[in-house]
C-alpha cells in the first residue's frame, strides 16, 4: 500500500493547489473589486456592491450545485467505467445551467424594479440607489454567462482538467481587475463599470473552459438522449448540500443588510461590506479544499477504493488544520491594516477591525465544516450534508445573527459566525460518531452508502520501470488469489496482463520521456468481484493507451502480449482521469 501513496499524494496536491488557486482567485477578484469601489466611491461603492451580493450568491448557488452534483455523478460513473452515463450527466448539467441562467434573465427583465426594493435598496440615499440599480441591472442581464461559465469550469475538473480550470479562473480574475480599472478610472463609467468588467471577464472564462474539448483524451462530451432516469433530480440533490451554503449566505446577507440599514444606518452596511468581502476570501479558500476532494472522492468511491479514499481524507484533514491555524492568526494579527485597505471613514475602522479579529477565531471551524460537507456529499450522504449546511447557514447563524445585529451592529454578526461554526463542528463530529456506531463501520472515513471493497479483497502494489521484483510480485498475487478463491488459470492471466501491459507502458515511456526525468512507476490494483477479477493500472508516463491501434511498422513481437490480453479479457477500457492514465481489465 505504501507505494500507492505516490499517486494519492500527487493527485491530491494537484487538485488541492489548482482548486484553492481558483476559488481564492475568484475571492481575490471580489476583494479587489470591493477595494477599488471603496477607494473610488467610498461607502457608496461598498453599499452598492453589498446590495448586489444576494444576486451573486444565487449565481454561486446554481453553478456550485449543478457542477458539484453533476461532477460527482460524472466521477462516480467514470470510476465505474460507465463513460456514456457520465457524458449524459454532463449534458444534463450544462442544459440545466443554461435554462437557469435564461430564467433569471427573463425574471430580471420583468421584475427589475421590484427586485431593487426587495434587496433593500430603498433604505439608502438617492445617489447610491441609482448606482446600485445600474450595477445590478448589468449583473442580472448577464445571468446566462455567469451560470453556464462557472458550471462548465467546475465540471471540467472532474475530467482531468484542474489545470485548465485554474487557468480559466486566473484569466477571469485578472481580466476583472484590469477592466475594473479601465472602466472605472479610464472611461469614467462609475459603479456600473465594475459590473461591466465582471461580465466581460465571465466571457473569457467561458471561452477558455470550452478549450477543454480540444483535448484528445477527454471523456466529457455532449450526447443525445436517452439520459439517466431522474438525472436532473440527482444532479440537484447531489450538489445542493454544498451549493446550499450560497443560498443560505444570500439569505443571511439580505437579512443583515436590512437590519443594519434600519437599525444602525447605511454606514453600518459599509462595515459589514468590509467584513463580508474579507471573510469571503477565507471561506473561498476552504471551498477550494472541498472542491479539491470532490472529484477524488467521487472517483475512489466509484472504484470502491477503500485505501485511496481514506488516505485522501487524511491529507485533506492535515491541510485544513494547518492552513486554518495560519489564516486565523492572520485575521487576528492584521485586522487593522486589512480594514484600512477598503478606504472607509476613520470612524468605522475600529469596528471593522474588531469584526475581523473575532472571525479569526472561527476560521479553523469554517475549514473543517466546509470539507465535511463536501465529503458527505461526494459519498452519497446528501441528507447529512444538507442538514449540516442548514444548521451552519441559517439554523444558527440567521436567528443568532439577527438578534445580535440589532443590539451590537456588525460586531454582532462576527460573534454569530464564531458561535455558529463552533456548534456546527461539534454537531458534525457527533453525527460521524453516531453513524459509525449505528452502521458498524470500522472506519468513519467509509461513510458512503455503497459497498467499499473489503481490505482482504483488494491487492495493491507498485512496479518500477526496471520491472524488478516481478517474481516476488507474482508470488504475492498468487497468495492473494488463493486467499480469495480465484482460479489458477486466472492467476496465470493476471500475471500475464500485468507483466505485458507494464512492459508496453514502460516501453512507450522510454521512447517519449525527456532525458533526466526520474524513474517511472505503475500502480496495480486487483479486486475480487464475484467470479471476476478486476485489474486496474494507474500511471502518468508519456505513453497513453496500449490498446490503441498500433502502427504497422512496430515490432509484432512486442505487441503479441497486448493482443493476447485483448483476446482473453472480458472487458478493457482506457480512461484519462485524476490527471493520470487508467487501464481497467476484467478477467
Coordinates of C-alpha atoms in Angstrom, one line a residue:
X1 CA 0.0 0.0 0.0
X2 CA 2.9 2.4 0.7
X3 CA 3.7 2.7 -3.0
X4 CA 0.2 3.7 -3.9
X5 CA 0.6 6.9 -1.8
X6 CA 2.8 8.2 -4.7
X7 CA -0.3 8.6 -6.8
X8 CA -2.7 9.5 -4.0
X9 CA -0.5 12.4 -2.9
X10 CA 0.2 13.6 -6.4
X11 CA -3.5 13.6 -7.3
X12 CA -4.5 15.3 -4.0
X13 CA -1.9 18.1 -4.2
X14 CA -2.6 18.7 -7.9
X15 CA -6.4 19.1 -7.3
X16 CA -5.9 20.9 -4.0
X17 CA -3.5 23.5 -5.4
X18 CA -5.5 24.2 -8.5
X19 CA -8.9 24.3 -6.7
X20 CA -7.6 26.6 -4.0
X21 CA -6.0 28.9 -6.5
X22 CA -9.2 29.0 -8.5
X23 CA -11.5 29.7 -5.6
X24 CA -9.1 32.0 -3.9
X25 CA -8.5 33.9 -7.1
X26 CA -12.2 34.3 -7.5
X27 CA -12.5 35.7 -4.0
X28 CA -9.4 37.9 -4.6
X29 CA -11.2 39.4 -7.6
X30 CA -14.2 40.2 -5.4
X31 CA -11.9 41.6 -2.7
X32 CA -10.0 43.8 -5.1
X33 CA -13.3 45.0 -6.7
X34 CA -14.5 46.0 -3.2
X35 CA -11.2 47.8 -2.6
X36 CA -11.5 49.6 -6.0
X37 CA -15.1 50.6 -5.4
X38 CA -14.4 51.7 -1.9
X39 CA -11.3 53.7 -2.9
X40 CA -13.1 55.3 -5.9
X41 CA -16.6 56.0 -4.3
X42 CA -16.2 55.5 -0.6
X43 CA -19.0 53.9 1.4
X44 CA -21.4 54.4 -1.5
X45 CA -19.5 52.0 -3.7
X46 CA -19.3 49.3 -1.0
X47 CA -23.1 49.7 -0.3
X48 CA -23.9 49.2 -4.0
X49 CA -21.7 46.1 -4.1
X50 CA -23.1 44.6 -0.9
X51 CA -26.7 45.2 -2.0
X52 CA -26.0 43.1 -5.1
X53 CA -24.4 40.2 -3.1
X54 CA -27.6 38.2 -2.8
X55 CA -27.7 38.1 -6.7
X56 CA -24.1 36.8 -6.7
X57 CA -25.0 34.2 -4.1
X58 CA -27.8 33.0 -6.3
X59 CA -25.4 32.5 -9.2
X60 CA -22.9 30.7 -7.0
X61 CA -25.8 28.6 -5.6
X62 CA -26.8 27.4 -9.1
X63 CA -23.3 27.0 -10.5
X64 CA -21.9 25.2 -7.4
X65 CA -25.0 22.9 -7.0
X66 CA -25.0 21.9 -10.7
X67 CA -21.3 21.5 -11.1
X68 CA -20.8 19.6 -7.8
X69 CA -23.9 17.4 -8.2
X70 CA -23.2 16.7 -11.9
X71 CA -19.5 16.4 -11.3
X72 CA -19.8 13.8 -8.5
X73 CA -22.2 11.7 -10.7
X74 CA -19.7 12.0 -13.6
X75 CA -16.8 11.0 -11.3
X76 CA -18.6 8.0 -9.9
X77 CA -19.7 6.9 -13.4
X78 CA -16.2 7.2 -14.7
X79 CA -14.9 5.3 -11.6
X80 CA -17.4 2.5 -12.5
X81 CA -16.2 2.6 -16.2
X82 CA -19.5 3.8 -17.4
X83 CA -18.4 6.6 -19.8
X84 CA -21.7 7.0 -21.6
X85 CA -23.6 7.7 -18.4
X86 CA -21.0 10.2 -17.2
X87 CA -21.4 12.1 -20.5
X88 CA -25.2 12.0 -20.2
X89 CA -24.9 13.6 -16.7
X90 CA -22.6 16.3 -18.2
X91 CA -25.1 17.1 -21.0
X92 CA -27.9 17.4 -18.5
X93 CA -25.9 19.6 -16.1
X94 CA -25.0 22.1 -18.8
X95 CA -28.5 22.2 -20.2
X96 CA -29.8 22.8 -16.6
X97 CA -27.3 25.6 -16.1
X98 CA -28.3 27.4 -19.4
X99 CA -32.0 27.1 -18.5
X100 CA -31.4 28.6 -15.0
X101 CA -29.5 31.5 -16.5
X102 CA -32.2 32.3 -19.0
X103 CA -35.0 32.1 -16.3
X104 CA -33.1 34.6 -14.2
X105 CA -32.6 36.9 -17.2
X106 CA -36.4 36.8 -18.0
X107 CA -37.3 37.3 -14.4
X108 CA -34.9 40.3 -14.2
X109 CA -36.4 41.9 -17.2
X110 CA -40.0 41.6 -15.8
X111 CA -39.4 42.4 -12.2
X112 CA -36.3 44.6 -12.1
X113 CA -37.7 47.5 -10.1
X114 CA -39.4 45.2 -7.6
X115 CA -36.1 43.3 -7.1
X116 CA -34.2 46.5 -6.2
X117 CA -36.7 47.3 -3.5
X118 CA -36.8 43.7 -2.2
X119 CA -33.0 43.7 -1.9
X120 CA -33.2 46.7 0.4
X121 CA -32.1 49.5 -2.0
X122 CA -35.0 51.7 -0.7
X123 CA -33.1 52.2 2.5
X124 CA -30.2 54.1 1.1
X125 CA -29.8 57.6 -0.4
X126 CA -30.9 58.5 -4.0
X127 CA -27.4 58.7 -5.4
X128 CA -26.4 55.4 -4.0
X129 CA -29.7 53.9 -5.1
X130 CA -29.1 54.9 -8.7
X131 CA -25.6 53.5 -8.7
X132 CA -26.8 50.2 -7.1
X133 CA -29.6 49.9 -9.7
X134 CA -27.3 50.4 -12.6
X135 CA -24.8 47.9 -11.2
X136 CA -27.4 45.2 -10.5
X137 CA -29.1 45.7 -13.9
X138 CA -25.9 44.6 -15.7
X139 CA -25.3 41.7 -13.4
X140 CA -28.8 40.3 -13.8
X141 CA -28.8 40.7 -17.6
X142 CA -25.5 38.7 -17.7
X143 CA -27.0 35.7 -15.8
X144 CA -26.6 33.1 -18.5
X145 CA -22.9 33.9 -18.8
X146 CA -22.3 33.6 -15.1
X147 CA -24.2 30.4 -14.5
X148 CA -23.0 28.4 -17.6
X149 CA -19.4 29.7 -17.4
X150 CA -18.9 28.8 -13.7
X151 CA -20.7 25.5 -14.2
X152 CA -18.5 24.4 -17.1
X153 CA -15.4 25.5 -15.3
X154 CA -16.4 23.4 -12.3
X155 CA -17.3 20.3 -14.4
X156 CA -14.0 20.0 -16.4
X157 CA -12.2 19.4 -13.1
X158 CA -13.9 16.0 -13.0
X159 CA -12.4 15.1 -16.4
X160 CA -8.7 15.6 -15.5
X161 CA -9.0 19.3 -16.2
X162 CA -7.9 21.0 -13.0
X163 CA -5.1 22.9 -14.6
X164 CA -7.3 24.4 -17.4
X165 CA -10.0 25.3 -14.9
X166 CA -7.4 27.1 -12.8
X167 CA -6.1 29.0 -15.9
X168 CA -9.7 30.0 -16.7
X169 CA -10.3 31.3 -13.2
X170 CA -6.9 33.2 -13.2
X171 CA -7.8 34.9 -16.5
X172 CA -11.2 35.7 -15.1
X173 CA -9.7 37.3 -12.0
X174 CA -7.0 39.3 -13.8
X175 CA -9.4 40.4 -16.6
X176 CA -11.9 41.5 -13.9
X177 CA -9.4 43.6 -12.1
X178 CA -7.8 45.2 -15.2
X179 CA -11.2 46.0 -16.7
X180 CA -12.4 47.5 -13.3
X181 CA -9.5 50.0 -13.6
X182 CA -10.1 50.7 -17.2
X183 CA -13.9 51.1 -17.0
X184 CA -14.0 53.0 -13.7
X185 CA -10.9 55.2 -13.8
X186 CA -10.1 55.2 -17.5
X187 CA -13.5 55.5 -19.1
X188 CA -15.3 57.0 -16.0
X189 CA -18.2 54.6 -16.1
X190 CA -18.6 54.8 -12.3
X191 CA -20.0 51.9 -10.2
X192 CA -21.7 50.2 -13.3
X193 CA -18.2 49.9 -14.8
X194 CA -17.4 47.2 -12.2
X195 CA -20.4 45.2 -13.3
X196 CA -19.5 45.5 -17.0
X197 CA -15.9 44.4 -16.1
X198 CA -17.0 41.2 -14.4
X199 CA -19.5 40.4 -17.2
X200 CA -16.7 40.6 -19.8
X201 CA -14.4 38.5 -17.6
X202 CA -17.1 35.8 -17.5
X203 CA -17.0 35.7 -21.3
X204 CA -13.2 35.0 -21.1
X205 CA -13.7 32.3 -18.5
X206 CA -16.4 30.5 -20.7
X207 CA -14.2 30.6 -23.8
X208 CA -11.1 29.2 -22.0
X209 CA -13.1 26.4 -20.3
X210 CA -14.5 25.5 -23.7
X211 CA -11.0 24.7 -24.8
X212 CA -11.2 21.5 -22.8
X213 CA -13.0 20.0 -25.7
X214 CA -9.9 20.3 -27.8
X215 CA -8.1 17.6 -25.7
X216 CA -7.8 14.2 -27.4
X217 CA -8.1 12.2 -24.2
X218 CA -11.1 14.0 -22.7
X219 CA -14.1 11.9 -21.7
X220 CA -16.7 14.7 -21.3
X221 CA -18.9 15.1 -24.4
X222 CA -22.4 16.2 -25.2
X223 CA -24.6 13.3 -26.0
X224 CA -28.2 12.9 -27.2
X225 CA -31.0 11.2 -25.1
X226 CA -31.7 8.8 -23.5
X227 CA -30.5 10.3 -20.2
X228 CA -30.3 8.5 -16.8
X229 CA -33.7 8.4 -15.1
X230 CA -34.3 11.3 -12.8
X231 CA -30.9 12.6 -13.8
X232 CA -31.8 16.3 -13.2
X233 CA -33.1 15.5 -9.7
X234 CA -29.9 13.5 -8.9
X235 CA -27.8 16.4 -10.0
X236 CA -29.6 18.9 -7.9
X237 CA -29.8 16.6 -4.9
X238 CA -26.2 15.6 -5.2
X239 CA -24.9 19.2 -5.2
X240 CA -27.4 21.0 -3.0
X241 CA -25.6 20.2 0.2
X242 CA -22.6 22.2 -1.0
X243 CA -24.4 24.7 -3.1
X244 CA -27.0 25.5 -0.4
X245 CA -24.3 27.4 1.5
X246 CA -24.6 30.1 -1.1
X247 CA -28.4 30.1 -0.7
X248 CA -28.1 30.5 3.0
X249 CA -25.4 33.1 2.6
X250 CA -27.6 35.1 0.3
X251 CA -30.5 35.0 2.8
X252 CA -28.1 36.0 5.6
X253 CA -26.6 38.9 3.6
X254 CA -30.1 40.1 2.7
X255 CA -31.3 40.0 6.3
X256 CA -28.2 41.6 7.8
X257 CA -28.2 44.4 5.2
X258 CA -31.8 45.2 6.0
X259 CA -31.3 45.1 9.8
X260 CA -28.1 47.2 9.7
X261 CA -29.6 49.8 7.4
X262 CA -32.8 50.0 9.5
X263 CA -31.3 49.9 13.0
X264 CA -27.8 51.4 12.6
X265 CA -27.8 53.3 9.2
X266 CA -26.0 52.8 5.9
X267 CA -22.5 53.2 7.3
X268 CA -23.1 50.0 9.3
X269 CA -23.7 48.3 5.9
X270 CA -20.3 49.5 4.8
X271 CA -18.7 47.9 7.9
X272 CA -20.4 44.7 7.1
X273 CA -19.2 45.0 3.5
X274 CA -15.6 45.1 4.8
X275 CA -16.3 42.1 7.0
X276 CA -18.0 40.0 4.3
X277 CA -15.5 40.7 1.4
X278 CA -12.6 39.8 3.7
X279 CA -14.0 36.7 5.3
X280 CA -15.3 35.6 1.9
X281 CA -11.7 35.2 0.9
X282 CA -11.0 32.8 3.7
X283 CA -14.3 30.9 3.1
X284 CA -13.4 30.6 -0.6
X285 CA -10.0 29.0 0.3
X286 CA -11.8 26.2 2.2
X287 CA -14.4 26.0 -0.6
X288 CA -11.4 25.2 -2.8
X289 CA -10.3 22.5 -0.4
X290 CA -13.8 21.0 -0.6
X291 CA -13.9 21.3 -4.4
X292 CA -10.5 19.5 -4.5
X293 CA -11.6 16.4 -2.7
X294 CA -15.0 16.1 -4.5
X295 CA -13.6 14.6 -7.8
X296 CA -11.0 12.5 -6.0
X297 CA -13.5 11.0 -3.5
X298 CA -16.1 10.6 -6.3
X299 CA -13.7 8.5 -8.4
X300 CA -12.4 6.5 -5.5
X301 CA -15.9 5.9 -4.3
X302 CA -16.9 4.7 -7.8
X303 CA -13.9 2.4 -7.8
X304 CA -14.9 1.2 -4.2
X305 CA -11.3 2.0 -3.3
X306 CA -11.0 1.9 0.4
X307 CA -7.3 2.8 0.8
X308 CA -7.2 5.7 -1.6
X309 CA -10.4 7.2 -0.1
X310 CA -9.1 7.1 3.4
X311 CA -5.7 8.4 2.7
X312 CA -7.2 11.3 0.7
X313 CA -9.3 12.3 3.7
X314 CA -6.2 12.2 5.9
X315 CA -4.4 14.6 3.6
X316 CA -7.4 16.9 3.5
X317 CA -7.6 17.0 7.3
X318 CA -3.9 17.9 7.6
X319 CA -4.2 20.7 5.1
X320 CA -7.3 22.2 6.7
X321 CA -5.9 22.0 10.2
X322 CA -2.6 23.7 9.3
X323 CA -4.0 26.3 7.0
X324 CA -6.9 27.1 9.3
X325 CA -4.5 28.0 12.1
X326 CA -2.4 30.2 9.8
X327 CA -5.3 32.0 8.2
X328 CA -6.9 32.5 11.6
X329 CA -3.7 34.0 13.0
X330 CA -3.5 36.4 10.1
X331 CA -7.0 37.7 10.8
X332 CA -6.3 38.2 14.5
X333 CA -2.9 39.9 14.0
X334 CA -3.5 42.1 10.9
X335 CA -7.2 43.0 11.2
X336 CA -6.4 46.8 11.4
X337 CA -4.3 47.0 8.2
X338 CA -6.8 44.8 6.3
X339 CA -9.7 47.1 7.3
X340 CA -7.8 50.2 6.2
X341 CA -7.4 48.8 2.7
X342 CA -11.1 49.5 1.9
X343 CA -10.8 53.2 2.3
X344 CA -13.8 53.6 4.7
X345 CA -14.2 56.5 7.1
X346 CA -11.7 56.6 10.0
X347 CA -14.6 56.4 12.5
X348 CA -15.6 53.0 11.2
X349 CA -12.1 51.4 11.2
X350 CA -12.1 50.2 14.8
X351 CA -15.4 48.4 14.5
X352 CA -14.4 46.8 11.1
X353 CA -11.1 45.6 12.5
X354 CA -12.8 44.1 15.6
X355 CA -15.2 42.1 13.4
X356 CA -12.3 40.6 11.6
X357 CA -10.4 39.8 14.8
X358 CA -13.4 37.9 16.1
X359 CA -13.8 35.9 12.9
X360 CA -10.1 34.8 13.1
X361 CA -11.0 32.5 16.0
X362 CA -13.6 30.6 13.9
X363 CA -11.5 30.1 10.7
X364 CA -10.5 26.5 11.7
X365 CA -14.1 25.6 12.2
X366 CA -15.0 27.1 8.8
X367 CA -12.5 24.8 7.1
X368 CA -13.5 21.6 9.0
X369 CA -17.2 22.2 8.4
X370 CA -16.8 23.0 4.7
X371 CA -14.7 19.9 3.9
X372 CA -17.0 17.7 5.9
X373 CA -20.0 18.8 3.8
X374 CA -18.1 18.3 0.6
X375 CA -17.1 14.8 1.7
X376 CA -20.6 13.7 2.8
X377 CA -21.9 15.0 -0.5
X378 CA -19.4 13.1 -2.5
X379 CA -20.2 9.7 -0.9
X380 CA -23.9 10.0 -1.3
X381 CA -24.8 11.3 2.1
X382 CA -26.8 14.2 0.6
X383 CA -29.2 14.5 3.6
X384 CA -26.4 14.7 6.1
X385 CA -24.5 17.3 4.0
X386 CA -27.7 19.4 3.7
X387 CA -28.5 19.2 7.4
X388 CA -25.0 20.3 8.4
X389 CA -25.2 23.1 5.8
X390 CA -28.6 24.1 7.0
X391 CA -27.5 24.2 10.6
X392 CA -24.5 26.2 9.7
X393 CA -26.1 28.5 7.2
X394 CA -29.4 29.6 8.7
X395 CA -30.4 27.3 11.5
X396 CA -28.0 29.0 13.9
X397 CA -26.4 31.9 12.1
X398 CA -29.6 33.7 10.9
X399 CA -31.5 33.9 14.2
X400 CA -28.5 34.4 16.3
X401 CA -27.1 37.0 13.9
X402 CA -30.4 38.9 13.7
X403 CA -30.6 39.1 17.5
X404 CA -27.0 40.2 18.0
X405 CA -27.1 42.6 15.0
X406 CA -30.0 44.6 16.4
X407 CA -28.0 45.0 19.7
X408 CA -24.4 45.1 18.6
X409 CA -24.4 46.1 14.9
X410 CA -21.8 44.5 12.7
X411 CA -19.9 43.2 15.8
X412 CA -23.0 41.0 16.5
X413 CA -22.6 39.4 13.1
X414 CA -19.0 38.4 13.8
X415 CA -19.9 36.9 17.2
X416 CA -22.8 35.0 15.5
X417 CA -20.3 33.4 13.0
X418 CA -18.0 32.3 15.8
X419 CA -20.7 30.6 17.8
X420 CA -22.3 29.0 14.7
X421 CA -19.1 27.4 13.4
X422 CA -18.2 26.0 16.8
X423 CA -21.6 24.4 17.4
X424 CA -21.7 23.1 13.8
X425 CA -18.3 21.4 14.2
X426 CA -19.4 19.7 17.4
X427 CA -22.6 18.6 15.7
X428 CA -20.7 17.2 12.7
X429 CA -18.4 15.2 14.9
X430 CA -21.3 13.8 16.9
X431 CA -23.0 12.8 13.6
X432 CA -19.9 11.0 12.5
X433 CA -19.7 9.0 15.7
X434 CA -23.4 8.2 15.6
X435 CA -23.4 6.9 12.0
X436 CA -20.2 4.9 12.6
X437 CA -21.6 3.1 15.6
X438 CA -25.1 2.6 14.1
X439 CA -23.9 1.2 10.8
X440 CA -21.0 -0.6 12.5
X441 CA -18.3 1.0 10.3
X442 CA -14.8 0.1 11.1
X443 CA -13.6 3.5 9.8
X444 CA -15.6 6.7 9.9
X445 CA -13.9 7.7 6.6
X446 CA -16.0 4.9 4.9
X447 CA -19.2 6.9 5.2
X448 CA -20.6 6.1 1.8
X449 CA -23.8 4.1 1.3
X450 CA -22.4 1.9 -1.4
X451 CA -20.1 -1.0 -0.6
X452 CA -16.4 -0.4 -0.3
X453 CA -14.2 -3.4 -1.3
X454 CA -13.0 -5.0 2.0
X455 CA -9.3 -4.8 2.6
X456 CA -8.8 -8.5 2.1
X457 CA -10.4 -8.5 -1.3
X458 CA -8.1 -5.9 -2.8
X459 CA -4.4 -6.0 -3.6
X460 CA -2.2 -3.0 -4.4
X461 CA 1.4 -2.8 -5.4
X462 CA 3.8 -0.6 -7.4
X463 CA 6.0 -1.7 -10.3
X464 CA 9.1 0.4 -11.3
X465 CA 10.4 1.0 -14.8
X466 CA 13.1 -1.7 -14.4
X467 CA 10.4 -4.3 -13.9
X468 CA 12.4 -5.5 -10.8
X469 CA 10.8 -7.8 -8.3
X470 CA 8.3 -9.4 -10.7
X471 CA 8.9 -12.8 -9.2
X472 CA 8.1 -11.6 -5.7
X473 CA 5.1 -9.7 -7.1
X474 CA 3.8 -12.9 -8.8
X475 CA 4.1 -14.8 -5.6
X476 CA 2.2 -12.1 -3.7
X477 CA -0.5 -12.1 -6.4
X478 CA -0.7 -15.9 -6.2
X479 CA -1.2 -15.7 -2.4
X480 CA -3.9 -13.0 -2.8
X481 CA -5.8 -15.1 -5.4
X482 CA -5.5 -18.2 -3.3
X483 CA -7.0 -16.4 -0.3
X484 CA -9.9 -15.1 -2.4
X485 CA -10.6 -18.4 -4.3
X486 CA -9.5 -17.1 -7.7
X487 CA -8.8 -20.0 -10.1
X488 CA -5.3 -20.9 -11.1
X489 CA -5.9 -20.1 -14.8
X490 CA -7.0 -16.6 -13.8
X491 CA -3.8 -16.3 -11.7
X492 CA -1.8 -17.0 -14.8
X493 CA -3.6 -14.4 -16.9
X494 CA -3.5 -11.8 -14.1
X495 CA 0.3 -12.1 -14.1
X496 CA 0.4 -12.1 -17.9
X497 CA -1.8 -8.9 -18.1
X498 CA 0.3 -7.0 -15.5
X499 CA 3.7 -8.0 -17.0
X500 CA 2.8 -7.4 -20.6
X501 CA 0.9 -4.1 -20.1
X502 CA 3.5 -2.7 -17.7
X503 CA 6.3 -3.6 -20.2
X504 CA 4.4 -1.9 -23.0
X505 CA 3.7 1.2 -20.9
X506 CA 7.3 1.5 -19.8
X507 CA 8.5 0.9 -23.4
X508 CA 6.3 3.8 -24.7
X509 CA 7.5 6.0 -21.8
X510 CA 11.2 5.2 -22.5
X511 CA 10.7 6.3 -26.1
X512 CA 8.9 9.6 -25.3
X513 CA 10.1 10.9 -21.9
X514 CA 12.6 13.6 -21.6
X515 CA 16.3 12.8 -20.6
X516 CA 16.9 13.3 -16.9
X517 CA 13.4 12.5 -15.9
X518 CA 13.1 10.4 -12.7
X519 CA 12.1 6.8 -12.7
X520 CA 8.5 5.8 -13.7
X521 CA 6.1 3.6 -11.8
X522 CA 2.8 1.8 -12.5
X523 CA 0.3 1.3 -9.7
X524 CA -1.6 -2.0 -9.9
X525 CA -4.8 -2.9 -8.1
X526 CA -6.5 -6.3 -8.2
X527 CA -10.1 -6.8 -6.9
X528 CA -12.1 -9.9 -6.4
X529 CA -15.6 -9.2 -7.6
X530 CA -17.7 -12.3 -7.6
X531 CA -16.5 -14.7 -10.2
X532 CA -14.5 -11.9 -11.9
X533 CA -11.0 -10.5 -11.2
X534 CA -10.7 -6.7 -12.0
X535 CA -7.2 -5.3 -12.7
X536 CA -6.6 -1.6 -12.6
X537 CA -3.3 0.0 -13.7
X538 CA -2.7 3.7 -13.0
X539 CA 0.3 5.6 -14.4
X540 CA 1.3 9.1 -15.6
X541 CA 4.0 8.5 -18.1
X542 CA 4.2 9.7 -21.7
X543 CA 2.7 6.6 -23.1
X544 CA -1.0 6.7 -23.4
X545 CA -3.3 3.8 -24.3
X546 CA -1.5 0.5 -25.1
X547 CA -4.8 -0.9 -26.5
X548 CA -4.9 1.8 -29.2
X549 CA -4.4 0.5 -32.8
X550 CA -0.7 0.3 -33.4
X551 CA 1.3 1.3 -36.5
X552 CA 2.2 -1.5 -38.9
X553 CA 5.9 -0.6 -38.6
X554 CA 6.0 -1.6 -34.9
X555 CA 7.6 -4.9 -33.9
X556 CA 4.8 -7.5 -34.0
X557 CA 6.5 -9.5 -31.2
X558 CA 6.3 -6.5 -28.9
X559 CA 2.6 -6.3 -29.5
X560 CA 1.9 -10.0 -29.1
X561 CA 1.3 -9.8 -25.3
X562 CA -1.1 -6.9 -25.6
X563 CA -3.1 -8.8 -28.3
X564 CA -3.3 -11.8 -26.0
X565 CA -4.7 -9.6 -23.2
X566 CA -7.3 -8.2 -25.6
X567 CA -8.3 -11.7 -26.6
X568 CA -8.6 -13.0 -23.1
X569 CA -10.2 -10.1 -21.3
X570 CA -14.0 -9.8 -20.9
X571 CA -13.7 -6.1 -20.9
X572 CA -11.0 -3.5 -21.1
X573 CA -11.1 0.3 -21.1
X574 CA -8.7 3.2 -21.0
X575 CA -9.5 6.4 -19.2
X576 CA -7.6 9.7 -18.5
X577 CA -8.8 10.9 -15.1
X578 CA -7.4 12.4 -12.0
X579 CA -4.6 13.6 -14.3
X580 CA -3.4 10.0 -14.7
X581 CA -3.9 7.3 -17.3
X582 CA -6.0 4.4 -16.1
X583 CA -6.4 0.9 -17.6
X584 CA -9.3 -1.3 -16.5
X585 CA -9.2 -5.0 -17.4
X586 CA -11.8 -7.6 -16.3
X587 CA -11.0 -11.3 -16.5

